[in-house]
PDB file of C-alpha atoms in Angstrom:
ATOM      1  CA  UNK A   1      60.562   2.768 -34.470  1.00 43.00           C
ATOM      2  CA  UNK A   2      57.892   3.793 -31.700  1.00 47.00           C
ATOM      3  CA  UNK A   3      59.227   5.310 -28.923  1.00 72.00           C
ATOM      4  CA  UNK A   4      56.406   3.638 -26.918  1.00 88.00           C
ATOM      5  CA  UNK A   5      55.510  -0.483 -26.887  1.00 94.00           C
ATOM      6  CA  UNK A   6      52.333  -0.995 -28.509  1.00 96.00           C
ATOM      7  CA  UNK A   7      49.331  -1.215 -26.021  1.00 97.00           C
ATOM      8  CA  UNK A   8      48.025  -5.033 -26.750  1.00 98.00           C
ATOM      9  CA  UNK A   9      44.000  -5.086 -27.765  1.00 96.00           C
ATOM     10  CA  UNK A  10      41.885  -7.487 -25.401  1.00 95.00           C
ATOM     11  CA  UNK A  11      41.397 -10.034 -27.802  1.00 97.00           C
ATOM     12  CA  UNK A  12      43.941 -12.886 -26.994  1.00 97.00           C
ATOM     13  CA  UNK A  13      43.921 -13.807 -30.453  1.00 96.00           C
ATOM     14  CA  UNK A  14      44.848 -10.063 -31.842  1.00 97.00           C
ATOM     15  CA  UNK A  15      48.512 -10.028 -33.508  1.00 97.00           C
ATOM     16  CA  UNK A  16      51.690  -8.930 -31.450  1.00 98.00           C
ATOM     17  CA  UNK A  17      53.714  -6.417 -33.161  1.00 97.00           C
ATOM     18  CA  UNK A  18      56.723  -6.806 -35.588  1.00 98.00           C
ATOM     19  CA  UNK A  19      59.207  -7.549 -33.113  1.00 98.00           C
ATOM     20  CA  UNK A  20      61.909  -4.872 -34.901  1.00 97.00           C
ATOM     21  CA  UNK A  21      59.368  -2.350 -33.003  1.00 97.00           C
ATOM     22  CA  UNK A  22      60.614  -3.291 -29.912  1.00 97.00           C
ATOM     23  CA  UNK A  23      62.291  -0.370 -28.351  1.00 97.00           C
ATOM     24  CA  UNK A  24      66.248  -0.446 -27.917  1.00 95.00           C
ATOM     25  CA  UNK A  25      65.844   1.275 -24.132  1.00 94.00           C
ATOM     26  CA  UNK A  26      65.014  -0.593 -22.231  1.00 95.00           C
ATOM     27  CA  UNK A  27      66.140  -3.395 -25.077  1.00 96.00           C
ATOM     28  CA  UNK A  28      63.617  -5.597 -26.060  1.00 97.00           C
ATOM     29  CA  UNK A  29      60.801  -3.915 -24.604  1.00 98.00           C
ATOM     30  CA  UNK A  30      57.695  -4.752 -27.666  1.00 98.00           C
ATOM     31  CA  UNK A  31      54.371  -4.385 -26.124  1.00 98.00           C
ATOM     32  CA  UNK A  32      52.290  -4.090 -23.342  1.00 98.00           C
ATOM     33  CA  UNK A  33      48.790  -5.486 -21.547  1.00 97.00           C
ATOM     34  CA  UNK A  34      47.038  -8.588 -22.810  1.00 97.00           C
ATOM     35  CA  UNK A  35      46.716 -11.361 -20.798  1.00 98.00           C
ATOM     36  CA  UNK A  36      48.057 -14.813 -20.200  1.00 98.00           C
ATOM     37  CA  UNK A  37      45.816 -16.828 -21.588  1.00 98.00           C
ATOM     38  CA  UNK A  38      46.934 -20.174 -23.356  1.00 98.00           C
ATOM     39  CA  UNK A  39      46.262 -18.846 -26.615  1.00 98.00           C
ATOM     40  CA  UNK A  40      47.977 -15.431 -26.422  1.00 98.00           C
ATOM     41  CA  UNK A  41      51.106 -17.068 -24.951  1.00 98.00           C
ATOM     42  CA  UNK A  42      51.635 -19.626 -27.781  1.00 98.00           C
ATOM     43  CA  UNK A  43      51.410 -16.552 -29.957  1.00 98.00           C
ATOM     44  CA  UNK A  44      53.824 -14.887 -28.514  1.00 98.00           C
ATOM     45  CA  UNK A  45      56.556 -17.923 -28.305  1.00 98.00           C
ATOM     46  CA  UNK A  46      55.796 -18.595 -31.901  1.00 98.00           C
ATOM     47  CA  UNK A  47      56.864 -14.605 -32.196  1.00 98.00           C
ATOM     48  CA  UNK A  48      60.012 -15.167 -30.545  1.00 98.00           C
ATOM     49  CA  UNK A  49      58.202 -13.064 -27.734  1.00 98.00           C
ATOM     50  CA  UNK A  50      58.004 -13.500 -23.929  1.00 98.00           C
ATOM     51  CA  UNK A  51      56.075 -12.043 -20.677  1.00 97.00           C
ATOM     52  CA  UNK A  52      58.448 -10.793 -17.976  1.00 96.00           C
ATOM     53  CA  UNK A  53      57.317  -8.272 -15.227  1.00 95.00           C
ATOM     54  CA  UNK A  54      57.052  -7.548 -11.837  1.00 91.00           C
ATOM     55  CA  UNK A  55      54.309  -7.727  -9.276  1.00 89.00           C
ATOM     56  CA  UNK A  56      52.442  -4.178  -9.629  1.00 90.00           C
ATOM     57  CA  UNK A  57      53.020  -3.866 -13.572  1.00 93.00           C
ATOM     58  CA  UNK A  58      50.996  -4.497 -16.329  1.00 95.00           C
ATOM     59  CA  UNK A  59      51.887  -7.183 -18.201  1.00 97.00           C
ATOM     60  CA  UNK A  60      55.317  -6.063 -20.299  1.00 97.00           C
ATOM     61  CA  UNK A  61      56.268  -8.260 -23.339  1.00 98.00           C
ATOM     62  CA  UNK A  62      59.989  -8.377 -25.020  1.00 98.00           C
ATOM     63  CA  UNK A  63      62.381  -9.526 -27.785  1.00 98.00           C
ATOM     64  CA  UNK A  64      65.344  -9.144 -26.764  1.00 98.00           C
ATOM     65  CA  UNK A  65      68.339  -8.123 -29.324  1.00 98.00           C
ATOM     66  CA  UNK A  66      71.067 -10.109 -29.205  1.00 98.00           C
ATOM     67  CA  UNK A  67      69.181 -13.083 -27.754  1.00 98.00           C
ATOM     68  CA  UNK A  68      70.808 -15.668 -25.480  1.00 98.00           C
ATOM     69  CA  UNK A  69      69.916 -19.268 -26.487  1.00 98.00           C
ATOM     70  CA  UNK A  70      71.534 -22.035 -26.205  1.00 98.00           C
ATOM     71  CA  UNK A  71      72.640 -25.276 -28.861  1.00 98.00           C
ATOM     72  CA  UNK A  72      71.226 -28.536 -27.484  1.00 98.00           C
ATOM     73  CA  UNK A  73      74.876 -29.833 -28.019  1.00 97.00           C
ATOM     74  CA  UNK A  74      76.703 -27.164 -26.866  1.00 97.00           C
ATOM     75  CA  UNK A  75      76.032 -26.694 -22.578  1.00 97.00           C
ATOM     76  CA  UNK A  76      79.272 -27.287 -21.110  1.00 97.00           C
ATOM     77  CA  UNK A  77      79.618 -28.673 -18.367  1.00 96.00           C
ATOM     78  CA  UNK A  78      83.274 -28.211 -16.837  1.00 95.00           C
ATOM     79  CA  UNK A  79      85.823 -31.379 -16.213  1.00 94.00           C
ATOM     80  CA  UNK A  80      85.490 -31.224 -12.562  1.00 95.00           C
ATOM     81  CA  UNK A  81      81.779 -31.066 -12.520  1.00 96.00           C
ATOM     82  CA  UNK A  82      81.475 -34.185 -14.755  1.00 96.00           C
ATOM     83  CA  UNK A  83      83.590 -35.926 -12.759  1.00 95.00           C
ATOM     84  CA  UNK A  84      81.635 -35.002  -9.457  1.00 95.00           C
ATOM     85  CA  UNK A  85      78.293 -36.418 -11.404  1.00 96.00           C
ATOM     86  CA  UNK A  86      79.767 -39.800 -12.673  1.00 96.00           C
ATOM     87  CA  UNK A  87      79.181 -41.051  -8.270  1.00 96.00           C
ATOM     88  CA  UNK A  88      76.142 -39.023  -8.271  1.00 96.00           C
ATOM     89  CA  UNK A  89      72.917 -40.845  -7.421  1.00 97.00           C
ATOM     90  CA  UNK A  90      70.809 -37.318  -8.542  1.00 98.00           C
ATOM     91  CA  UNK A  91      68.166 -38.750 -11.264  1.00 98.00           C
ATOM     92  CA  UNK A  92      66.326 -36.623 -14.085  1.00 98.00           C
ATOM     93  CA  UNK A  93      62.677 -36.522 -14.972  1.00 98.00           C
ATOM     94  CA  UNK A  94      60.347 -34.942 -16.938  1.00 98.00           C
ATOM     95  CA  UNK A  95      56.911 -33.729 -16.134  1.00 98.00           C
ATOM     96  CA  UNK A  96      56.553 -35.371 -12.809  1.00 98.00           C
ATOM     97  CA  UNK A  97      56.496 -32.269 -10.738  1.00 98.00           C
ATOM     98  CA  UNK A  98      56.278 -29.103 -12.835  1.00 98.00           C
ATOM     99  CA  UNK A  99      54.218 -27.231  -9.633  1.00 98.00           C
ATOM    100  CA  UNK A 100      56.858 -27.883  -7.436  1.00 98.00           C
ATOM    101  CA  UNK A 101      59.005 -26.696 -10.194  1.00 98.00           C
ATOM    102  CA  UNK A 102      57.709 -23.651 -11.115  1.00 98.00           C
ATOM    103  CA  UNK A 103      56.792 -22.401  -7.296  1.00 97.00           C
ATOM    104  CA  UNK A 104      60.911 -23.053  -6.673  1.00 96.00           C
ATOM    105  CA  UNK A 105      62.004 -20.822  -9.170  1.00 96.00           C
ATOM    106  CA  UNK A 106      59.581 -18.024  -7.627  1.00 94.00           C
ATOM    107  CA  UNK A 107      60.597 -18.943  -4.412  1.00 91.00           C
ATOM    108  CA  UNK A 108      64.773 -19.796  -3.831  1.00 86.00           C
ATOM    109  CA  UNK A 109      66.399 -16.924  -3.500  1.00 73.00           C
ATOM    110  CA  UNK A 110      69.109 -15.303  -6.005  1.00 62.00           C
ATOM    111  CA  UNK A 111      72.059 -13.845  -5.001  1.00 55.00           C
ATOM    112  CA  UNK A 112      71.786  -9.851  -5.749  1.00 46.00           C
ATOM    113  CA  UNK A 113      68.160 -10.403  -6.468  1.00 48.00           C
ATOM    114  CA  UNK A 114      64.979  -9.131  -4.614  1.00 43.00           C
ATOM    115  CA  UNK A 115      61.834 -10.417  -5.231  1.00 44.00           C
ATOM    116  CA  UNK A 116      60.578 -12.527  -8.083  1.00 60.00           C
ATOM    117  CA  UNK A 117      59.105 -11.885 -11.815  1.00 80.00           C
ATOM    118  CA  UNK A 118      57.479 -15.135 -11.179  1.00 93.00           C
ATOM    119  CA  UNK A 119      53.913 -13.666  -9.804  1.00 93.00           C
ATOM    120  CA  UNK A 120      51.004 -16.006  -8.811  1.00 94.00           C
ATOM    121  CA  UNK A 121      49.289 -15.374 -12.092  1.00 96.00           C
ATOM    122  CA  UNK A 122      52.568 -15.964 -13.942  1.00 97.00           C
ATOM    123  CA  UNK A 123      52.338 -19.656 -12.054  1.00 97.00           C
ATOM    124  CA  UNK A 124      48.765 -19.965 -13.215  1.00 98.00           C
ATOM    125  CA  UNK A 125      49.143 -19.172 -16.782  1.00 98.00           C
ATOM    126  CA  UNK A 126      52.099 -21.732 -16.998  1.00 98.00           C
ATOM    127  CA  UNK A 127      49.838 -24.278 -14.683  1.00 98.00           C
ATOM    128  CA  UNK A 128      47.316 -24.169 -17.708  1.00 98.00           C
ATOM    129  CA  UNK A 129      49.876 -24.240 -20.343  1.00 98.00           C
ATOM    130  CA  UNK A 130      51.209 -27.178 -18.528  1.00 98.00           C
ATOM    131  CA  UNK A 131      48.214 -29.291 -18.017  1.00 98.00           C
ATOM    132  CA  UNK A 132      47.593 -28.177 -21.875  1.00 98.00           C
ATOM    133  CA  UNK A 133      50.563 -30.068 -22.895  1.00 98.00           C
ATOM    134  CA  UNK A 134      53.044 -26.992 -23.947  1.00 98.00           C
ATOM    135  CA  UNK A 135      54.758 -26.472 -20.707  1.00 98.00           C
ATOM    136  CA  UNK A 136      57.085 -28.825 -19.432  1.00 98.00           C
ATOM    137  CA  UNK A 137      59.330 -28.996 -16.694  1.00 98.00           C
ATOM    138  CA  UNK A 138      62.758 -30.808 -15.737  1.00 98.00           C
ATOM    139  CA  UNK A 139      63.474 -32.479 -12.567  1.00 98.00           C
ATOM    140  CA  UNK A 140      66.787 -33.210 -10.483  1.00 98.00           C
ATOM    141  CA  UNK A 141      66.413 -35.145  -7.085  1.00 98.00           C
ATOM    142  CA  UNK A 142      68.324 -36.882  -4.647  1.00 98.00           C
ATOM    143  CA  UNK A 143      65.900 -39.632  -3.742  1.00 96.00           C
ATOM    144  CA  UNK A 144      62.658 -38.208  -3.232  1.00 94.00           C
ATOM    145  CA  UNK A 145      64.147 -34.569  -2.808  1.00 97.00           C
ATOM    146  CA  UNK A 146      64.023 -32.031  -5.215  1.00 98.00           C
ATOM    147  CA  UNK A 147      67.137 -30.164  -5.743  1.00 98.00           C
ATOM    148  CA  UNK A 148      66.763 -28.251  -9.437  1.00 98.00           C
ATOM    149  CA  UNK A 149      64.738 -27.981 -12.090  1.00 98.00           C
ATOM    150  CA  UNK A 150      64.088 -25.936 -15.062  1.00 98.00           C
ATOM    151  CA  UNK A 151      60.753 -25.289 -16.431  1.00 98.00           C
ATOM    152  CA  UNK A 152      59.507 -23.650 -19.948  1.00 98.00           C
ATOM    153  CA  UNK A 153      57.485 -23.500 -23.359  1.00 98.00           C
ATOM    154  CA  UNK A 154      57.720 -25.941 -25.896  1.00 98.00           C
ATOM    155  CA  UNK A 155      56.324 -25.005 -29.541  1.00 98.00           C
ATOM    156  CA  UNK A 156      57.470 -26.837 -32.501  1.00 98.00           C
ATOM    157  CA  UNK A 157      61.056 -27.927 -31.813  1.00 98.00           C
ATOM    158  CA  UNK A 158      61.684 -25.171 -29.715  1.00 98.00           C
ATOM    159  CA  UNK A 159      62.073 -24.802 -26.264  1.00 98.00           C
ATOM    160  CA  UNK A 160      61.326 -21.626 -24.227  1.00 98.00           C
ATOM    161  CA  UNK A 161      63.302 -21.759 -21.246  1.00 98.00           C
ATOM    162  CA  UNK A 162      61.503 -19.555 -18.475  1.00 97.00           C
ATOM    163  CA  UNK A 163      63.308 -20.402 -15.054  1.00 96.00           C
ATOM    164  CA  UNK A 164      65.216 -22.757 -12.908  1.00 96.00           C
ATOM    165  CA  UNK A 165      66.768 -23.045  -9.345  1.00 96.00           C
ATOM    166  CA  UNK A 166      69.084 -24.959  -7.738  1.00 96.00           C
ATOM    167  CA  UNK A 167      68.647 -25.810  -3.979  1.00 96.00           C
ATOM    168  CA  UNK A 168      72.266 -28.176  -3.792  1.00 96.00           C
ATOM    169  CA  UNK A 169      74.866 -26.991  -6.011  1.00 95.00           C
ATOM    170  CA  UNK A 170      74.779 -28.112  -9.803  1.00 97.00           C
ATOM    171  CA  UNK A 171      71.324 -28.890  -9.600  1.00 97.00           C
ATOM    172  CA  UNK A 172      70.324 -26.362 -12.296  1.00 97.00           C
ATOM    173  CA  UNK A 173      73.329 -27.030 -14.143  1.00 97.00           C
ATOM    174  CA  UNK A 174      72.136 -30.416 -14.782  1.00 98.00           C
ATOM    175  CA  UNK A 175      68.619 -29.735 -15.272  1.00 98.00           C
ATOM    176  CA  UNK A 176      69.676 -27.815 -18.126  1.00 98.00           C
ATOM    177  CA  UNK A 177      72.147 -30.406 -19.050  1.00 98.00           C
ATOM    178  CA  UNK A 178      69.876 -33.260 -19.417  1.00 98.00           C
ATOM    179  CA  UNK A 179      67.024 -30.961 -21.104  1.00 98.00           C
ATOM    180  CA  UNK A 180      69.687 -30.347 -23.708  1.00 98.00           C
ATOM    181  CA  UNK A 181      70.844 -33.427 -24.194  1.00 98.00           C
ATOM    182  CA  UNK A 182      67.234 -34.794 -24.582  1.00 98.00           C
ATOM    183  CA  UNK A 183      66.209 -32.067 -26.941  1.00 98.00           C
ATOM    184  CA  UNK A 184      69.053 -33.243 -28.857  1.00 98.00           C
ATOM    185  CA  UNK A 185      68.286 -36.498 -29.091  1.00 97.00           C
ATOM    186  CA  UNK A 186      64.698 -35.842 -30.187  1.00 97.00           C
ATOM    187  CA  UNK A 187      65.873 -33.412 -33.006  1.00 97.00           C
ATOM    188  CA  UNK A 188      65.389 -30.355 -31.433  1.00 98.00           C
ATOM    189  CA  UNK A 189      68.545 -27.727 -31.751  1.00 98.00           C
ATOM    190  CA  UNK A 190      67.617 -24.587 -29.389  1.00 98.00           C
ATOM    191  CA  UNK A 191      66.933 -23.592 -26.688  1.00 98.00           C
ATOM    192  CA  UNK A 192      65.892 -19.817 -25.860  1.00 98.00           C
ATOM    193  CA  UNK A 193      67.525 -18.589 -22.677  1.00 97.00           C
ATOM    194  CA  UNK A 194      65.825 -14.658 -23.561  1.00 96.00           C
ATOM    195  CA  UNK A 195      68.593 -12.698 -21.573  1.00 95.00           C
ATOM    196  CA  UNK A 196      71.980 -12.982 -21.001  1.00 94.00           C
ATOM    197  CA  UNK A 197      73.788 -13.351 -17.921  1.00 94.00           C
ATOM    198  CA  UNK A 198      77.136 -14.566 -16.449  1.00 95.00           C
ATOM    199  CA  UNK A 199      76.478 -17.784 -15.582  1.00 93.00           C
ATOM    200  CA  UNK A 200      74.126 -18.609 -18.818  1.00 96.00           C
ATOM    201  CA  UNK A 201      77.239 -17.381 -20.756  1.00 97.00           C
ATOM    202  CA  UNK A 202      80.167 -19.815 -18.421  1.00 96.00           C
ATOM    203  CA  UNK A 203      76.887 -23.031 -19.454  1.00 97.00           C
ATOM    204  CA  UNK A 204      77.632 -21.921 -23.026  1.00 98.00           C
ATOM    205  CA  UNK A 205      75.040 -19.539 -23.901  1.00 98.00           C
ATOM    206  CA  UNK A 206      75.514 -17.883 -27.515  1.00 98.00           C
ATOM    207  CA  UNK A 207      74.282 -13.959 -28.283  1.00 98.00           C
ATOM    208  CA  UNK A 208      72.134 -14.656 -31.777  1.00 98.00           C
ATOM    209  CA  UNK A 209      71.316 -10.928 -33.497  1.00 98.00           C
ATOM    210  CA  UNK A 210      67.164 -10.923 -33.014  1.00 98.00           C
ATOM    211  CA  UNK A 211      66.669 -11.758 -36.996  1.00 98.00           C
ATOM    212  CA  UNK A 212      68.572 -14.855 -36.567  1.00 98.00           C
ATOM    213  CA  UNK A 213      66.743 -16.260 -33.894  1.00 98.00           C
ATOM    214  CA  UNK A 214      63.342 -14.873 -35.269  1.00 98.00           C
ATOM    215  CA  UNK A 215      64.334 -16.871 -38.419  1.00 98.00           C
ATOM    216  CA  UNK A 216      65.184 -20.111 -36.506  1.00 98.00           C
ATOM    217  CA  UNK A 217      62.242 -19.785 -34.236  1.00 98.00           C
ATOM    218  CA  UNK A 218      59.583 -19.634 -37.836  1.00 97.00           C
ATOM    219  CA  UNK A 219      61.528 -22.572 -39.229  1.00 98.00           C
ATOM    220  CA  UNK A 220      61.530 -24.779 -35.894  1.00 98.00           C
ATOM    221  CA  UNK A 221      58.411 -23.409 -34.728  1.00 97.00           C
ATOM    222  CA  UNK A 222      56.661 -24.727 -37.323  1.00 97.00           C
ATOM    223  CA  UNK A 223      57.867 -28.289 -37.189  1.00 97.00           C
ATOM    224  CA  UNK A 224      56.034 -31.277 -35.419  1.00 95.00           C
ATOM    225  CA  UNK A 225      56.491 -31.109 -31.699  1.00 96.00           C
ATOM    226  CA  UNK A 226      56.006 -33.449 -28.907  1.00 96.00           C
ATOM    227  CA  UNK A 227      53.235 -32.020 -26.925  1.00 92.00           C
ATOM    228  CA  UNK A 228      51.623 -33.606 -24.170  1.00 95.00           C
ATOM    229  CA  UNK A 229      53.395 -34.965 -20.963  1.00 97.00           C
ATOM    230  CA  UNK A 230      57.383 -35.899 -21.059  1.00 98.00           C
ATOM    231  CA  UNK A 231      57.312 -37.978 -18.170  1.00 98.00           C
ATOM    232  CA  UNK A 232      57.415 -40.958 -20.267  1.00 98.00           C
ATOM    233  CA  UNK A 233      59.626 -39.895 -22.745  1.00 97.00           C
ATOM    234  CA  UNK A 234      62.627 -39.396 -20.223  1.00 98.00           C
ATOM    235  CA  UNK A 235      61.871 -41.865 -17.391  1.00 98.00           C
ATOM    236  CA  UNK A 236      64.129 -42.176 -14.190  1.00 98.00           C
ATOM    237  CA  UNK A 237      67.485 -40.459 -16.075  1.00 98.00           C
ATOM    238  CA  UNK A 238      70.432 -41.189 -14.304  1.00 98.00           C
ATOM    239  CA  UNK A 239      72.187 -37.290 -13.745  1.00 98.00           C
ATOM    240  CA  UNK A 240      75.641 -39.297 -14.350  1.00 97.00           C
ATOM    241  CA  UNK A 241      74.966 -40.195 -17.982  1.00 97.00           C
ATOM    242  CA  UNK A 242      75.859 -36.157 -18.187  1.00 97.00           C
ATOM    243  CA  UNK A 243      79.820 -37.108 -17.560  1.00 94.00           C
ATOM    244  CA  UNK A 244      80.050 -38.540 -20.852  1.00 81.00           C
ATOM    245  CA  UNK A 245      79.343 -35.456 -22.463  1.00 52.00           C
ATOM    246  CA  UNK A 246      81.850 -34.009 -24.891  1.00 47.00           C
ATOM    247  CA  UNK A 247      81.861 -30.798 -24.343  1.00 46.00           C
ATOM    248  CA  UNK A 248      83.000 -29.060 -21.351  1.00 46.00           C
ATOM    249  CA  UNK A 249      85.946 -26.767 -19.690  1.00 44.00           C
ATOM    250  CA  UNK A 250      88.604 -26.922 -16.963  1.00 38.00           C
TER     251      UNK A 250
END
């Protein structure tokens, strides 16, 4: 293994490297430079590889080992939440306002968390990818409000998860919920949720060794997708549908 990531040629097309070079300190850590451009992105997602850096650094890329993803039928959602959503008037949509989406997650602040990872060219790669039909985006409002959403990559029958926010509480929670339970329903089993953390873990979040998920990611990866916009596909989703979900806790 390389003590250093692999500097990335200029070409957007040029391969990543095997991701068992990626270094163990800091974990994950694979490569570095490149660009976002539409075409080195879907590379990298088809990898099992993602961009995550902060403002002033080149661009890093990682794969993660263990990897946090996500079954589309296994978010929980505990007892008492579902039972707050079944008089909830929040609806779910697809595709409808991935901007507003995306410039949330870089902008609601995090408890214990300065600054974002989600720069201006970061919102302008995933604008393309977007308008491109790869990127979509989940939305949770309260009328005409917007109060969480989740946003990511879709290749194959795969989804990428990148971000989400929640400006009233839960609304995350059931952006991620109703992606889920979607994805399910259209055949699609994972979701990738890159790095672990507390609250990913209490939603359900599994730790998959990195050959595992780069296995499931060339299987599913390669299967028909559904690019193109969602909006369609999902409609005006009523968030309490997401009480009658089996799974949950106390």
């Amino acid at each position: 293994m390389s003590a250093m990531p692999t500097l990335l040629s200029p070409d957007p097309a040029s391969p990543f490297p095997p991701v068992e070079q990626a270094l163990r300190h800091p974990d994950g850590l694979l490569a570095v430079g490149g660009d976002l451009s539409p075409t080195r992105l879907l590379n990298a997602y088809r990898h099992g590889i993602f961009p995550w850096y902060s403002r002033g650094q080149p661009i890093l890329w990682w794969s993660p080992d263990p990897r946090a993803v996500f079954r589309t039928d296994g978010v929980l959602l505990g007892s008492r939440f579902r039972r707050r959503l079944r008089s909830s008037d929040w609806v779910v949509r697809a595709d409808t306002a991935f901007a507003e989406v995306i410039d949330a997650c870089a902008h609601t602040p995090r408890p214990g968390q300065r600054g974002t990872w989600i720069t201006k060219e970061m919102i302008a790669a995933y604008m393309r990818m977007h308008a491109l039909g790869h990127a979509h985006s989940f939305e949770v409002l309260s009328g005409n409000r917007l109060v969480g959403g989740i946003y990511g990559v879709a290749v194959g029958r795969v989804f990428f998860g990148e971000s989400m926010f929640s400006v009233e509480s839960g609304g995350s929670k059931v952006a991620l919920a109703a992606l889920a339970r979607h994805l399910h329903e259209w055949g699609w089993p994972l979701v990738d949720a890159q790095v672990e953390n507390e609250h990913l873990m209490s939603l359900g979040a599994e730790l998959w060794p990195r050959h595992r998920f780069k296995g499931a990611v060339e299987t599913l990866g390669a299967q028909p997708g559904l690019p193109g916009p969602w909006a369609d596909r999902v409609g005006d989703w009523p968030a309490h549908r997401l009480a009658e979900a089996a799974g949950g806790g106390p």
